[in-house]
Amino acid sequence: MRNILVTGALGQIGSELVPALRAHYGAERIIATDIRMLQPGNGGSAGPYEHVDCTRPHQIHEVMRRHDIGTIYHMAALLSAVAEDKPQIAWSVNMGGLYNVLEVARQYDCAVFFPSSIGAFGPSTPRDHTPQVTVQRPTTMYGLTKVSGELLADYYAQRFGVDTRGLRLPGLISYSAPPGGGTTDYAVEIFHQAIRYRHYTCFLSADTRLDMMYMPDAIRAMIELMQADAARLNHRNAYNVTAMNLTPAELAAAIERQIPGFVIDYDVDPVRQAIAESWPRSLDDSAARADWGWAPRYDLDAMCADMIEKLGARLKPASRA
């Protein structure tokens, strides 16, 4: 088996994907790359690491040539809120980077995983139980790059035979990586603030309903999709997947059950609120369940318990005057 390349390895998903892949396939076979320089003690240092800017094709070619890459997990991208603040840069990174990755995949006969998102949908999409195949007219730059990425990946599969696969991920909740500029980051920040201060001010309204997934489930879904029999995949780019459906108020109530005295209040950010309201309230992931056996392992309470345990081991409650 040829080696695996991960772009954006120090980001929100990559920082957990790389250790999972190394545990699964062996540390030396997973080549982690990022535009950032690796800091001592970072998890990416447990195996090969390369400094790569995905907007520079020659850097990707050089890594491909030296490491005999057979699969690329392309995680390098700007997230939703950051992309809306810097739309020109977001297009360059999200689309230019994906194009460069697909080109080297074509030339080196590689498989490619590309993460899409609920952001690929827009206000004209059915918002409840959003179907696998439906209208996609996003109103954010992040969403535009995700729809375009899905189509570009489909094109490379149909035109050049590149084995491209992807998931439309909901909001992701992680104890490992800090928030990275996404609209659903409240669901990560809330745990940090609950453990330290027993209080959190949320930038989305209390009743903003969105699908979420715990990062271990998301990582497992990526690996399982790339291992699935290609003959069973009817959609490739990209499968709806989800695990739980909640609002900030419901998440706060679940946390309060485990951290008594926790209080939430709200200071709504109109930019991120508008982005959230353009996304589906819930996804229909029956295609993923039927085609390759997708099923989440974490529900809301199980996720909260694990998050609080893992974060509590390294975060201490702030001292009170």
GROMACS .gro file of C-alpha atoms in nm:
model
  321
    1MET     CA    1   0.000   0.000   0.000
    2ARG     CA    2   0.127   0.347  -0.091
    3ASN     CA    3   0.154   0.629   0.162
    4ILE     CA    4  -0.115   0.877   0.269
    5LEU     CA    5  -0.080   1.256   0.252
    6VAL     CA    6  -0.282   1.489   0.477
    7THR     CA    7  -0.297   1.859   0.392
    8GLY     CA    8  -0.403   2.107   0.661
    9ALA     CA    9  -0.271   1.860   0.916
   10LEU     CA   10  -0.250   2.116   1.198
   11GLY     CA   11  -0.608   2.237   1.155
   12GLN     CA   12  -0.931   2.151   1.335
   13ILE     CA   13  -0.985   1.818   1.158
   14GLY     CA   14  -0.631   1.740   1.049
   15SER     CA   15  -0.491   1.753   1.403
   16GLU     CA   16  -0.714   1.456   1.494
   17LEU     CA   17  -0.719   1.284   1.157
   18VAL     CA   18  -0.340   1.242   1.141
   19PRO     CA   19  -0.307   1.052   1.474
   20ALA     CA   20  -0.606   0.833   1.382
   21LEU     CA   21  -0.455   0.745   1.043
   22ARG     CA   22  -0.116   0.677   1.203
   23ALA     CA   23  -0.276   0.445   1.457
   24HIS     CA   24  -0.459   0.268   1.175
   25TYR     CA   25  -0.187   0.242   0.909
   26GLY     CA   26   0.143   0.313   1.086
   27ALA     CA   27   0.307   0.645   1.171
   28GLU     CA   28   0.571   0.643   0.896
   29ARG     CA   29   0.313   0.595   0.622
   30ILE     CA   30   0.117   0.914   0.703
   31ILE     CA   31   0.277   1.232   0.567
   32ALA     CA   32   0.136   1.532   0.752
   33THR     CA   33   0.160   1.871   0.579
   34ASP     CA   34   0.051   2.225   0.663
   35ILE     CA   35   0.135   2.583   0.573
   36ARG     CA   36   0.228   2.641   0.937
   37MET     CA   37   0.564   2.540   1.079
   38LEU     CA   38   0.550   2.247   1.318
   39GLN     CA   39   0.604   2.346   1.680
   40PRO     CA   40   0.793   2.119   1.921
   41GLY     CA   41   0.556   1.886   2.105
   42ASN     CA   42   0.280   1.915   1.845
   43GLY     CA   43   0.103   1.587   1.767
   44GLY     CA   44   0.213   1.611   1.404
   45SER     CA   45   0.572   1.547   1.518
   46ALA     CA   46   0.496   1.177   1.584
   47GLY     CA   47   0.569   1.099   1.217
   48PRO     CA   48   0.678   1.257   0.887
   49TYR     CA   49   0.591   1.625   0.849
   50GLU     CA   50   0.638   1.858   0.551
   51HIS     CA   51   0.578   2.232   0.515
   52VAL     CA   52   0.340   2.266   0.216
   53ASP     CA   53   0.137   2.556   0.081
   54CYS     CA   54  -0.140   2.397  -0.127
   55THR     CA   55  -0.170   2.709  -0.343
   56ARG     CA   56   0.183   2.637  -0.471
   57PRO     CA   57   0.162   2.332  -0.701
   58HIS     CA   58   0.537   2.265  -0.707
   59GLN     CA   59   0.540   2.210  -0.330
   60ILE     CA   60   0.269   1.944  -0.357
   61HIS     CA   61   0.446   1.778  -0.651
   62GLU     CA   62   0.770   1.758  -0.455
   63VAL     CA   63   0.606   1.585  -0.158
   64MET     CA   64   0.419   1.347  -0.389
   65ARG     CA   65   0.739   1.256  -0.570
   66ARG     CA   66   0.944   1.190  -0.259
   67HIS     CA   67   0.687   0.999  -0.054
   68ASP     CA   68   0.504   0.769  -0.303
   69ILE     CA   69   0.157   0.897  -0.211
   70GLY     CA   70  -0.148   0.686  -0.300
   71THR     CA   71  -0.422   0.873  -0.107
   72ILE     CA   72  -0.467   1.240  -0.020
   73TYR     CA   73  -0.692   1.368   0.259
   74HIS     CA   74  -0.724   1.733   0.156
   75MET     CA   75  -0.816   1.924   0.472
   76ALA     CA   76  -0.652   2.263   0.400
   77ALA     CA   77  -0.919   2.535   0.382
   78LEU     CA   78  -1.052   2.854   0.537
   79LEU     CA   79  -1.363   2.796   0.749
   80SER     CA   80  -1.697   2.974   0.716
   81ALA     CA   81  -1.665   3.291   0.926
   82VAL     CA   82  -1.303   3.353   0.824
   83ALA     CA   83  -1.389   3.291   0.458
   84GLU     CA   84  -1.669   3.547   0.474
   85ASP     CA   85  -1.427   3.801   0.618
   86LYS     CA   86  -1.161   3.723   0.353
   87PRO     CA   87  -1.353   3.598   0.047
   88GLN     CA   88  -1.075   3.649  -0.209
   89ILE     CA   89  -0.824   3.457   0.000
   90ALA     CA   90  -1.086   3.189   0.070
   91TRP     CA   91  -1.140   3.129  -0.303
   92SER     CA   92  -0.765   3.110  -0.363
   93VAL     CA   93  -0.706   2.865  -0.079
   94ASN     CA   94  -1.024   2.655  -0.091
   95MET     CA   95  -1.058   2.627  -0.470
   96GLY     CA   96  -0.702   2.681  -0.588
   97GLY     CA   97  -0.572   2.434  -0.331
   98LEU     CA   98  -0.828   2.169  -0.426
   99TYR     CA   99  -0.756   2.212  -0.798
  100ASN     CA  100  -0.383   2.165  -0.734
  101VAL     CA  101  -0.448   1.854  -0.526
  102LEU     CA  102  -0.678   1.701  -0.788
  103GLU     CA  103  -0.421   1.771  -1.058
  104VAL     CA  104  -0.143   1.588  -0.874
  105ALA     CA  105  -0.389   1.308  -0.795
  106ARG     CA  106  -0.458   1.273  -1.166
  107GLN     CA  107  -0.088   1.268  -1.249
  108TYR     CA  108   0.017   1.031  -0.969
  109ASP     CA  109  -0.295   0.808  -0.978
  110CYS     CA  110  -0.410   0.892  -0.624
  111ALA     CA  111  -0.740   0.874  -0.440
  112VAL     CA  112  -0.864   1.201  -0.285
  113PHE     CA  113  -1.086   1.273   0.015
  114PHE     CA  114  -1.244   1.621   0.007
  115PRO     CA  115  -1.454   1.744   0.303
  116SER     CA  116  -1.766   1.930   0.202
  117SER     CA  117  -2.009   2.080   0.452
  118ILE     CA  118  -2.365   2.171   0.536
  119GLY     CA  119  -2.244   2.511   0.417
  120ALA     CA  120  -2.279   2.377   0.061
  121PHE     CA  121  -2.655   2.430   0.099
  122GLY     CA  122  -2.838   2.762   0.102
  123PRO     CA  123  -3.169   2.927   0.196
  124SER     CA  124  -3.354   2.772  -0.100
  125THR     CA  125  -3.259   2.419   0.011
  126PRO     CA  126  -3.521   2.224   0.212
  127ARG     CA  127  -3.406   2.300   0.566
  128ASP     CA  128  -3.543   1.994   0.745
  129HIS     CA  129  -3.417   1.645   0.662
  130THR     CA  130  -3.222   1.794   0.372
  131PRO     CA  131  -3.201   1.526   0.100
  132GLN     CA  132  -2.879   1.383  -0.039
  133VAL     CA  133  -2.959   1.529  -0.380
  134THR     CA  134  -3.128   1.870  -0.372
  135VAL     CA  135  -3.083   2.233  -0.476
  136GLN     CA  136  -2.751   2.386  -0.363
  137ARG     CA  137  -2.742   2.766  -0.383
  138PRO     CA  138  -2.524   2.884  -0.089
  139THR     CA  139  -2.495   3.253  -0.010
  140THR     CA  140  -2.148   3.250   0.152
  141MET     CA  141  -1.802   3.227  -0.003
  142TYR     CA  142  -1.734   2.919   0.209
  143GLY     CA  143  -2.046   2.753   0.073
  144LEU     CA  144  -1.960   2.852  -0.283
  145THR     CA  145  -1.620   2.687  -0.254
  146LYS     CA  146  -1.777   2.370  -0.111
  147VAL     CA  147  -2.033   2.335  -0.392
  148SER     CA  148  -1.767   2.414  -0.651
  149GLY     CA  149  -1.536   2.164  -0.483
  150GLU     CA  150  -1.799   1.890  -0.498
  151LEU     CA  151  -1.851   1.956  -0.869
  152LEU     CA  152  -1.479   1.974  -0.943
  153ALA     CA  153  -1.418   1.646  -0.760
  154ASP     CA  154  -1.703   1.487  -0.957
  155TYR     CA  155  -1.549   1.616  -1.279
  156TYR     CA  156  -1.208   1.466  -1.202
  157ALA     CA  157  -1.375   1.134  -1.119
  158GLN     CA  158  -1.581   1.126  -1.439
  159ARG     CA  159  -1.330   1.282  -1.678
  160PHE     CA  160  -1.000   1.144  -1.550
  161GLY     CA  161  -1.097   0.846  -1.333
  162VAL     CA  162  -0.962   0.997  -1.008
  163ASP     CA  163  -1.110   0.814  -0.709
  164THR     CA  164  -1.258   1.117  -0.532
  165ARG     CA  165  -1.481   1.082  -0.227
  166GLY     CA  166  -1.630   1.325   0.023
  167LEU     CA  167  -1.864   1.398   0.311
  168ARG     CA  168  -2.095   1.690   0.381
  169LEU     CA  169  -1.997   1.741   0.742
  170PRO     CA  170  -2.220   1.913   0.999
  171GLY     CA  171  -2.079   2.122   1.284
  172LEU     CA  172  -1.785   1.940   1.446
  173ILE     CA  173  -1.716   1.930   1.819
  174SER     CA  174  -1.361   1.855   1.933
  175TYR     CA  175  -1.164   1.860   2.258
  176SER     CA  176  -0.830   1.856   2.077
  177ALA     CA  177  -0.815   2.151   1.837
  178PRO     CA  178  -0.914   2.508   1.928
  179PRO     CA  179  -1.196   2.677   1.734
  180GLY     CA  180  -1.084   2.772   1.385
  181GLY     CA  181  -1.329   3.037   1.264
  182GLY     CA  182  -1.640   2.833   1.194
  183THR     CA  183  -2.002   2.928   1.253
  184THR     CA  184  -2.056   2.622   1.473
  185ASP     CA  185  -1.751   2.698   1.691
  186TYR     CA  186  -1.984   2.792   1.976
  187ALA     CA  187  -2.028   2.419   2.035
  188VAL     CA  188  -1.656   2.392   2.111
  189GLU     CA  189  -1.608   2.722   2.295
  190ILE     CA  190  -1.897   2.645   2.528
  191PHE     CA  191  -1.715   2.350   2.686
  192HIS     CA  192  -1.397   2.549   2.751
  193GLN     CA  193  -1.593   2.828   2.915
  194ALA     CA  194  -1.817   2.590   3.110
  195ILE     CA  195  -1.520   2.411   3.267
  196ARG     CA  196  -1.324   2.728   3.343
  197TYR     CA  197  -1.592   2.982   3.430
  198ARG     CA  198  -1.931   2.804   3.453
  199HIS     CA  199  -2.053   3.068   3.208
  200TYR     CA  200  -2.064   3.118   2.831
  201THR     CA  201  -2.190   3.399   2.606
  202CYS     CA  202  -2.307   3.244   2.280
  203PHE     CA  203  -2.284   3.423   1.944
  204LEU     CA  204  -2.581   3.231   1.798
  205SER     CA  205  -2.937   3.263   1.923
  206ALA     CA  206  -3.069   3.008   2.173
  207ASP     CA  207  -3.299   2.835   1.922
  208THR     CA  208  -3.058   2.805   1.627
  209ARG     CA  209  -3.101   2.440   1.532
  210LEU     CA  210  -2.817   2.265   1.348
  211ASP     CA  211  -2.678   1.916   1.305
  212MET     CA  212  -2.356   1.835   1.491
  213MET     CA  213  -2.107   1.552   1.514
  214TYR     CA  214  -1.838   1.460   1.765
  215MET     CA  215  -1.495   1.461   1.603
  216PRO     CA  216  -1.416   1.091   1.670
  217ASP     CA  217  -1.727   1.000   1.469
  218ALA     CA  218  -1.626   1.238   1.188
  219ILE     CA  219  -1.274   1.095   1.167
  220ARG     CA  220  -1.410   0.741   1.161
  221ALA     CA  221  -1.656   0.836   0.886
  222MET     CA  222  -1.373   0.969   0.668
  223ILE     CA  223  -1.163   0.657   0.707
  224GLU     CA  224  -1.458   0.423   0.655
  225LEU     CA  225  -1.564   0.606   0.339
  226MET     CA  226  -1.214   0.581   0.191
  227GLN     CA  227  -1.207   0.208   0.274
  228ALA     CA  228  -1.552   0.141   0.125
  229ASP     CA  229  -1.601  -0.063  -0.190
  230ALA     CA  230  -1.615   0.188  -0.477
  231ALA     CA  231  -1.882  -0.019  -0.652
  232ARG     CA  232  -2.126   0.056  -0.365
  233LEU     CA  233  -2.081   0.435  -0.375
  234ASN     CA  234  -2.367   0.601  -0.558
  235HIS     CA  235  -2.277   0.960  -0.470
  236ARG     CA  236  -1.902   0.988  -0.390
  237ASN     CA  237  -1.900   1.372  -0.361
  238ALA     CA  238  -2.039   1.421  -0.112
  239TYR     CA  239  -2.240   1.213   0.134
  240ASN     CA  240  -2.462   1.378   0.395
  241VAL     CA  241  -2.358   1.256   0.740
  242THR     CA  242  -2.481   1.357   1.083
  243ALA     CA  243  -2.498   1.236   1.442
  244MET     CA  244  -2.704   1.473   1.658
  245ASN     CA  245  -2.939   1.767   1.618
  246LEU     CA  246  -2.937   2.048   1.874
  247THR     CA  247  -2.965   2.416   1.961
  248PRO     CA  248  -2.731   2.619   2.183
  249ALA     CA  249  -2.995   2.605   2.458
  250GLU     CA  250  -3.018   2.223   2.436
  251LEU     CA  251  -2.641   2.186   2.440
  252ALA     CA  252  -2.618   2.417   2.742
  253ALA     CA  253  -2.882   2.209   2.924
  254ALA     CA  254  -2.685   1.889   2.855
  255ILE     CA  255  -2.367   2.050   2.990
  256GLU     CA  256  -2.550   2.183   3.296
  257ARG     CA  257  -2.656   1.828   3.379
  258GLN     CA  258  -2.286   1.744   3.418
  259ILE     CA  259  -2.156   2.082   3.539
  260PRO     CA  260  -2.420   2.210   3.785
  261GLY     CA  261  -2.440   2.586   3.799
  262PHE     CA  262  -2.336   2.641   3.438
  263VAL     CA  263  -2.512   2.944   3.286
  264ILE     CA  264  -2.542   3.054   2.923
  265ASP     CA  265  -2.642   3.392   2.784
  266TYR     CA  266  -2.649   3.532   2.432
  267ASP     CA  267  -2.488   3.814   2.235
  268VAL     CA  268  -2.582   3.731   1.877
  269ASP     CA  269  -2.327   3.797   1.603
  270PRO     CA  270  -2.539   3.896   1.299
  271VAL     CA  271  -2.282   3.766   1.048
  272ARG     CA  272  -2.256   3.417   1.194
  273GLN     CA  273  -2.627   3.407   1.274
  274ALA     CA  274  -2.707   3.482   0.910
  275ILE     CA  275  -2.471   3.208   0.797
  276ALA     CA  276  -2.632   2.955   1.034
  277GLU     CA  277  -2.981   3.049   0.918
  278SER     CA  278  -2.883   2.981   0.557
  279TRP     CA  279  -2.789   2.620   0.645
  280PRO     CA  280  -3.014   2.315   0.693
  281ARG     CA  281  -3.163   2.254   1.035
  282SER     CA  282  -3.120   1.878   0.984
  283LEU     CA  283  -2.973   1.639   0.726
  284ASP     CA  284  -3.099   1.313   0.578
  285ASP     CA  285  -2.795   1.080   0.583
  286SER     CA  286  -2.979   0.765   0.472
  287ALA     CA  287  -2.766   0.738   0.155
  288ALA     CA  288  -2.446   0.709   0.361
  289ARG     CA  289  -2.608   0.453   0.590
  290ALA     CA  290  -2.726   0.245   0.292
  291ASP     CA  291  -2.418   0.268   0.070
  292TRP     CA  292  -2.133   0.214   0.317
  293GLY     CA  293  -2.288   0.146   0.656
  294TRP     CA  294  -2.245   0.483   0.824
  295ALA     CA  295  -2.369   0.502   1.184
  296PRO     CA  296  -2.260   0.745   1.461
  297ARG     CA  297  -2.148   0.618   1.801
  298TYR     CA  298  -2.189   0.938   2.006
  299ASP     CA  299  -2.518   1.102   2.099
  300LEU     CA  300  -2.547   1.434   2.285
  301ASP     CA  301  -2.499   1.304   2.640
  302ALA     CA  302  -2.216   1.066   2.547
  303MET     CA  303  -2.037   1.345   2.363
  304CYS     CA  304  -2.078   1.589   2.654
  305ALA     CA  305  -1.944   1.337   2.904
  306ASP     CA  306  -1.637   1.263   2.693
  307MET     CA  307  -1.569   1.630   2.613
  308ILE     CA  308  -1.588   1.731   2.979
  309GLU     CA  309  -1.366   1.440   3.085
  310LYS     CA  310  -1.101   1.508   2.820
  311LEU     CA  311  -1.098   1.888   2.857
  312GLY     CA  312  -1.124   1.869   3.235
  313ALA     CA  313  -0.796   1.678   3.242
  314ARG     CA  314  -0.610   1.980   3.104
  315LEU     CA  315  -0.828   2.282   3.189
  316LYS     CA  316  -0.866   2.403   3.544
  317PRO     CA  317  -1.157   2.612   3.674
  318ALA     CA  318  -1.061   2.978   3.701
  319SER     CA  319  -1.004   3.098   4.054
  320ARG     CA  320  -1.280   3.320   4.193
  321ALA     CA  321  -1.196   3.642   4.370
   0.00000   0.00000   0.00000
